[in-house]
Amino acid sequence: MNIEPPPLPPRLEPPPLPERKKRRRPYGLLLLPLAALVALYVGPLRVEVDFTDDAGRVPAPFEVTLRTVGFEKKVLTENGRVNVLRGLWREIEVTDDYYIRSNHPVRGGSMRLVAERNTILKLRHAATGQPSVPQRGDPDPRQDRER
């Protein structure tokens, strides 16, 4: 008795592998943190600070200083408004010469602050003959500051 294994079938080429689909990068996972940061900025972290002067009008652009523990940044208001990040800035100080200096802590979603006009500066200008309100024909005071 001869026990031999049966002959092997002829070698065939292996079937072609299915083509791999290109993997798409998970852009949705990258956009999710970005969308969360934008939502935080627009939502609870952004504080809108609206200024009015002591006469109840929206003041012309003036300078305010934003402060935190180790940093300070000077910003000009636009239409009496400044947008601030609450976690980044702790305090707003009115530093323009035409308004009395005042400090205000940053809090809440919107703040309404009154900037009192500096009447002492107006009196000083009146005593020295300088008009506190520019008159027709006066030189532009903004050009004097730049020099």
PDB file of C-alpha atoms in Angstrom:
ATOM      1  CA  MET A   1       0.000   0.000   0.000  1.00  0.00           C
ATOM      2  CA  ASN A   2       1.378   3.181  -1.119  1.00  0.00           C
ATOM      3  CA  ILE A   3       0.165   6.188   0.763  1.00  0.00           C
ATOM      4  CA  GLU A   4       1.150   9.167  -1.173  1.00  0.00           C
ATOM      5  CA  PRO A   5      -0.551  12.455  -0.981  1.00  0.00           C
ATOM      6  CA  PRO A   6      -2.529  13.391  -4.011  1.00  0.00           C
ATOM      7  CA  PRO A   7      -0.756  15.682  -6.440  1.00  0.00           C
ATOM      8  CA  LEU A   8      -1.093  19.392  -5.805  1.00  0.00           C
ATOM      9  CA  PRO A   9      -3.172  21.440  -8.181  1.00  0.00           C
ATOM     10  CA  PRO A  10      -1.222  23.733 -10.468  1.00  0.00           C
ATOM     11  CA  ARG A  11      -0.290  27.103  -8.959  1.00  0.00           C
ATOM     12  CA  LEU A  12      -2.678  29.843  -9.838  1.00  0.00           C
ATOM     13  CA  GLU A  13      -2.015  33.510  -9.489  1.00  0.00           C
ATOM     14  CA  PRO A  14      -3.547  34.934  -6.360  1.00  0.00           C
ATOM     15  CA  PRO A  15      -6.607  37.072  -6.943  1.00  0.00           C
ATOM     16  CA  PRO A  16      -5.866  40.815  -7.030  1.00  0.00           C
ATOM     17  CA  LEU A  17      -6.286  42.615  -3.749  1.00  0.00           C
ATOM     18  CA  PRO A  18      -9.144  45.067  -3.592  1.00  0.00           C
ATOM     19  CA  GLU A  19      -8.016  48.638  -4.084  1.00  0.00           C
ATOM     20  CA  ARG A  20      -7.651  50.543  -0.892  1.00  0.00           C
ATOM     21  CA  LYS A  21      -9.745  53.582  -0.631  1.00  0.00           C
ATOM     22  CA  LYS A  22      -7.854  56.686   0.282  1.00  0.00           C
ATOM     23  CA  ARG A  23      -8.465  57.541   3.886  1.00  0.00           C
ATOM     24  CA  ARG A  24      -9.807  60.986   4.437  1.00  0.00           C
ATOM     25  CA  ARG A  25      -8.290  62.948   7.216  1.00  0.00           C
ATOM     26  CA  PRO A  26     -10.668  63.621  10.062  1.00  0.00           C
ATOM     27  CA  TYR A  27     -11.130  67.339   9.388  1.00  0.00           C
ATOM     28  CA  GLY A  28     -14.264  67.273  11.504  1.00  0.00           C
ATOM     29  CA  LEU A  29     -12.178  66.446  14.556  1.00  0.00           C
ATOM     30  CA  LEU A  30      -9.865  69.363  13.809  1.00  0.00           C
ATOM     31  CA  LEU A  31     -12.721  71.788  13.275  1.00  0.00           C
ATOM     32  CA  LEU A  32     -14.490  70.831  16.480  1.00  0.00           C
ATOM     33  CA  PRO A  33     -11.984  72.511  18.881  1.00  0.00           C
ATOM     34  CA  LEU A  34     -11.819  75.556  16.615  1.00  0.00           C
ATOM     35  CA  ALA A  35     -15.603  75.875  16.631  1.00  0.00           C
ATOM     36  CA  ALA A  36     -15.600  75.500  20.425  1.00  0.00           C
ATOM     37  CA  LEU A  37     -13.071  78.335  20.788  1.00  0.00           C
ATOM     38  CA  VAL A  38     -15.113  80.600  18.513  1.00  0.00           C
ATOM     39  CA  ALA A  39     -18.253  79.786  20.507  1.00  0.00           C
ATOM     40  CA  LEU A  40     -16.460  80.660  23.764  1.00  0.00           C
ATOM     41  CA  TYR A  41     -15.265  83.967  22.330  1.00  0.00           C
ATOM     42  CA  VAL A  42     -18.681  84.926  21.008  1.00  0.00           C
ATOM     43  CA  GLY A  43     -20.459  83.619  24.070  1.00  0.00           C
ATOM     44  CA  PRO A  44     -19.410  83.782  27.705  1.00  0.00           C
ATOM     45  CA  LEU A  45     -15.831  85.086  27.382  1.00  0.00           C
ATOM     46  CA  ARG A  46     -16.478  88.223  25.315  1.00  0.00           C
ATOM     47  CA  VAL A  47     -17.461  91.381  27.127  1.00  0.00           C
ATOM     48  CA  GLU A  48     -18.847  94.373  25.255  1.00  0.00           C
ATOM     49  CA  VAL A  49     -17.964  97.623  27.006  1.00  0.00           C
ATOM     50  CA  ASP A  50     -20.090 100.609  25.972  1.00  0.00           C
ATOM     51  CA  PHE A  51     -18.955 104.080  27.023  1.00  0.00           C
ATOM     52  CA  THR A  52     -20.995 107.243  27.302  1.00  0.00           C
ATOM     53  CA  ASP A  53     -19.762 110.590  28.525  1.00  0.00           C
ATOM     54  CA  ASP A  54     -21.268 112.391  31.497  1.00  0.00           C
ATOM     55  CA  ALA A  55     -23.661 114.214  29.154  1.00  0.00           C
ATOM     56  CA  GLY A  56     -25.083 110.874  27.971  1.00  0.00           C
ATOM     57  CA  ARG A  57     -23.576 111.028  24.466  1.00  0.00           C
ATOM     58  CA  VAL A  58     -21.343 108.520  22.710  1.00  0.00           C
ATOM     59  CA  PRO A  59     -17.846 110.002  22.985  1.00  0.00           C
ATOM     60  CA  ALA A  60     -15.402 110.469  20.131  1.00  0.00           C
ATOM     61  CA  PRO A  61     -12.691 107.776  19.960  1.00  0.00           C
ATOM     62  CA  PHE A  62     -10.537 107.930  23.072  1.00  0.00           C
ATOM     63  CA  GLU A  63      -7.840 105.817  24.675  1.00  0.00           C
ATOM     64  CA  VAL A  64      -8.404 103.109  27.276  1.00  0.00           C
ATOM     65  CA  THR A  65      -5.849 100.753  28.794  1.00  0.00           C
ATOM     66  CA  LEU A  66      -6.589  97.050  29.248  1.00  0.00           C
ATOM     67  CA  ARG A  67      -4.697  95.438  32.136  1.00  0.00           C
ATOM     68  CA  THR A  68      -4.028  92.003  33.508  1.00  0.00           C
ATOM     69  CA  VAL A  69      -1.450  90.756  36.015  1.00  0.00           C
ATOM     70  CA  GLY A  70       1.690  91.335  33.948  1.00  0.00           C
ATOM     71  CA  PHE A  71       0.454  92.945  30.747  1.00  0.00           C
ATOM     72  CA  GLU A  72      -0.996  96.232  29.587  1.00  0.00           C
ATOM     73  CA  LYS A  73      -2.442  97.230  26.206  1.00  0.00           C
ATOM     74  CA  LYS A  74      -3.663 100.632  25.006  1.00  0.00           C
ATOM     75  CA  VAL A  75      -6.767 100.548  22.790  1.00  0.00           C
ATOM     76  CA  LEU A  76      -8.884 103.206  21.089  1.00  0.00           C
ATOM     77  CA  THR A  77     -12.635 102.959  21.459  1.00  0.00           C
ATOM     78  CA  GLU A  78     -14.694 102.783  18.310  1.00  0.00           C
ATOM     79  CA  ASN A  79     -18.114 104.455  18.501  1.00  0.00           C
ATOM     80  CA  GLY A  80     -17.776 104.342  22.287  1.00  0.00           C
ATOM     81  CA  ARG A  81     -17.367 100.557  22.284  1.00  0.00           C
ATOM     82  CA  VAL A  82     -14.589  98.072  23.087  1.00  0.00           C
ATOM     83  CA  ASN A  83     -14.771  94.263  22.937  1.00  0.00           C
ATOM     84  CA  VAL A  84     -12.695  92.511  25.611  1.00  0.00           C
ATOM     85  CA  LEU A  85     -11.949  88.886  26.501  1.00  0.00           C
ATOM     86  CA  ARG A  86     -12.890  88.382  30.133  1.00  0.00           C
ATOM     87  CA  GLY A  87     -10.335  85.657  30.905  1.00  0.00           C
ATOM     88  CA  LEU A  88      -7.499  87.642  29.345  1.00  0.00           C
ATOM     89  CA  TRP A  89      -8.088  91.168  30.713  1.00  0.00           C
ATOM     90  CA  ARG A  90      -8.986  91.962  34.311  1.00  0.00           C
ATOM     91  CA  GLU A  91      -9.334  95.746  34.314  1.00  0.00           C
ATOM     92  CA  ILE A  92     -10.167  98.670  32.028  1.00  0.00           C
ATOM     93  CA  GLU A  93      -8.758 102.112  32.777  1.00  0.00           C
ATOM     94  CA  VAL A  94      -9.762 105.297  30.984  1.00  0.00           C
ATOM     95  CA  THR A  95      -6.386 106.949  30.278  1.00  0.00           C
ATOM     96  CA  ASP A  96      -7.278 109.672  27.778  1.00  0.00           C
ATOM     97  CA  ASP A  97      -6.449 113.207  28.953  1.00  0.00           C
ATOM     98  CA  TYR A  98      -9.877 114.541  28.003  1.00  0.00           C
ATOM     99  CA  TYR A  99     -11.561 112.213  30.505  1.00  0.00           C
ATOM    100  CA  ILE A 100     -11.001 111.697  34.217  1.00  0.00           C
ATOM    101  CA  ARG A 101      -9.006 108.529  34.929  1.00  0.00           C
ATOM    102  CA  SER A 102     -11.116 105.675  36.223  1.00  0.00           C
ATOM    103  CA  ASN A 103     -10.567 101.936  36.739  1.00  0.00           C
ATOM    104  CA  HIS A 104     -13.255  99.347  36.121  1.00  0.00           C
ATOM    105  CA  PRO A 105     -13.019  95.561  36.647  1.00  0.00           C
ATOM    106  CA  VAL A 106     -14.056  93.439  33.640  1.00  0.00           C
ATOM    107  CA  ARG A 107     -17.152  91.378  34.432  1.00  0.00           C
ATOM    108  CA  GLY A 108     -20.379  90.152  32.861  1.00  0.00           C
ATOM    109  CA  GLY A 109     -21.444  89.893  29.238  1.00  0.00           C
ATOM    110  CA  SER A 110     -21.838  93.624  28.656  1.00  0.00           C
ATOM    111  CA  MET A 111     -20.839  96.684  30.628  1.00  0.00           C
ATOM    112  CA  ARG A 112     -22.031 100.272  30.412  1.00  0.00           C
ATOM    113  CA  LEU A 113     -19.493 102.760  31.726  1.00  0.00           C
ATOM    114  CA  VAL A 114     -19.615 106.514  32.054  1.00  0.00           C
ATOM    115  CA  ALA A 115     -16.460 108.428  31.157  1.00  0.00           C
ATOM    116  CA  GLU A 116     -16.479 111.782  32.932  1.00  0.00           C
ATOM    117  CA  ARG A 117     -15.104 114.687  30.944  1.00  0.00           C
ATOM    118  CA  ASN A 118     -12.042 116.377  32.406  1.00  0.00           C
ATOM    119  CA  THR A 119     -13.383 119.875  33.171  1.00  0.00           C
ATOM    120  CA  ILE A 120     -10.105 120.840  34.909  1.00  0.00           C
ATOM    121  CA  LEU A 121      -8.318 120.451  31.573  1.00  0.00           C
ATOM    122  CA  LYS A 122     -10.957 122.661  29.941  1.00  0.00           C
ATOM    123  CA  LEU A 123     -10.472 125.291  32.656  1.00  0.00           C
ATOM    124  CA  ARG A 124      -6.690 125.129  32.213  1.00  0.00           C
ATOM    125  CA  HIS A 125      -7.061 125.603  28.467  1.00  0.00           C
ATOM    126  CA  ALA A 126      -9.424 128.526  29.051  1.00  0.00           C
ATOM    127  CA  ALA A 127      -6.968 130.136  31.523  1.00  0.00           C
ATOM    128  CA  THR A 128      -4.089 129.909  29.060  1.00  0.00           C
ATOM    129  CA  GLY A 129      -6.190 131.098  26.141  1.00  0.00           C
ATOM    130  CA  GLN A 130      -6.322 127.700  24.439  1.00  0.00           C
ATOM    131  CA  PRO A 131      -9.778 126.734  23.256  1.00  0.00           C
ATOM    132  CA  SER A 132     -10.912 123.362  24.586  1.00  0.00           C
ATOM    133  CA  VAL A 133     -13.127 122.986  21.538  1.00  0.00           C
ATOM    134  CA  PRO A 134     -11.304 123.607  18.250  1.00  0.00           C
ATOM    135  CA  GLN A 135     -12.459 126.758  16.532  1.00  0.00           C
ATOM    136  CA  ARG A 136     -12.656 127.370  12.799  1.00  0.00           C
ATOM    137  CA  GLY A 137      -9.182 128.125  11.469  1.00  0.00           C
ATOM    138  CA  ASP A 138      -7.353 126.490  14.409  1.00  0.00           C
ATOM    139  CA  PRO A 139      -4.566 124.066  13.554  1.00  0.00           C
ATOM    140  CA  ASP A 140      -5.431 120.392  13.905  1.00  0.00           C
ATOM    141  CA  PRO A 141      -4.303 119.276  17.412  1.00  0.00           C
ATOM    142  CA  ARG A 142      -3.865 115.682  16.251  1.00  0.00           C
ATOM    143  CA  GLN A 143      -0.986 116.782  14.024  1.00  0.00           C
ATOM    144  CA  ASP A 144       0.724 118.421  17.023  1.00  0.00           C
ATOM    145  CA  ARG A 145       0.661 115.129  18.969  1.00  0.00           C
ATOM    146  CA  GLU A 146       2.344 113.197  16.155  1.00  0.00           C
ATOM    147  CA  ARG A 147       5.420 115.449  16.081  1.00  0.00           C
TER     148      ARG A 147
END
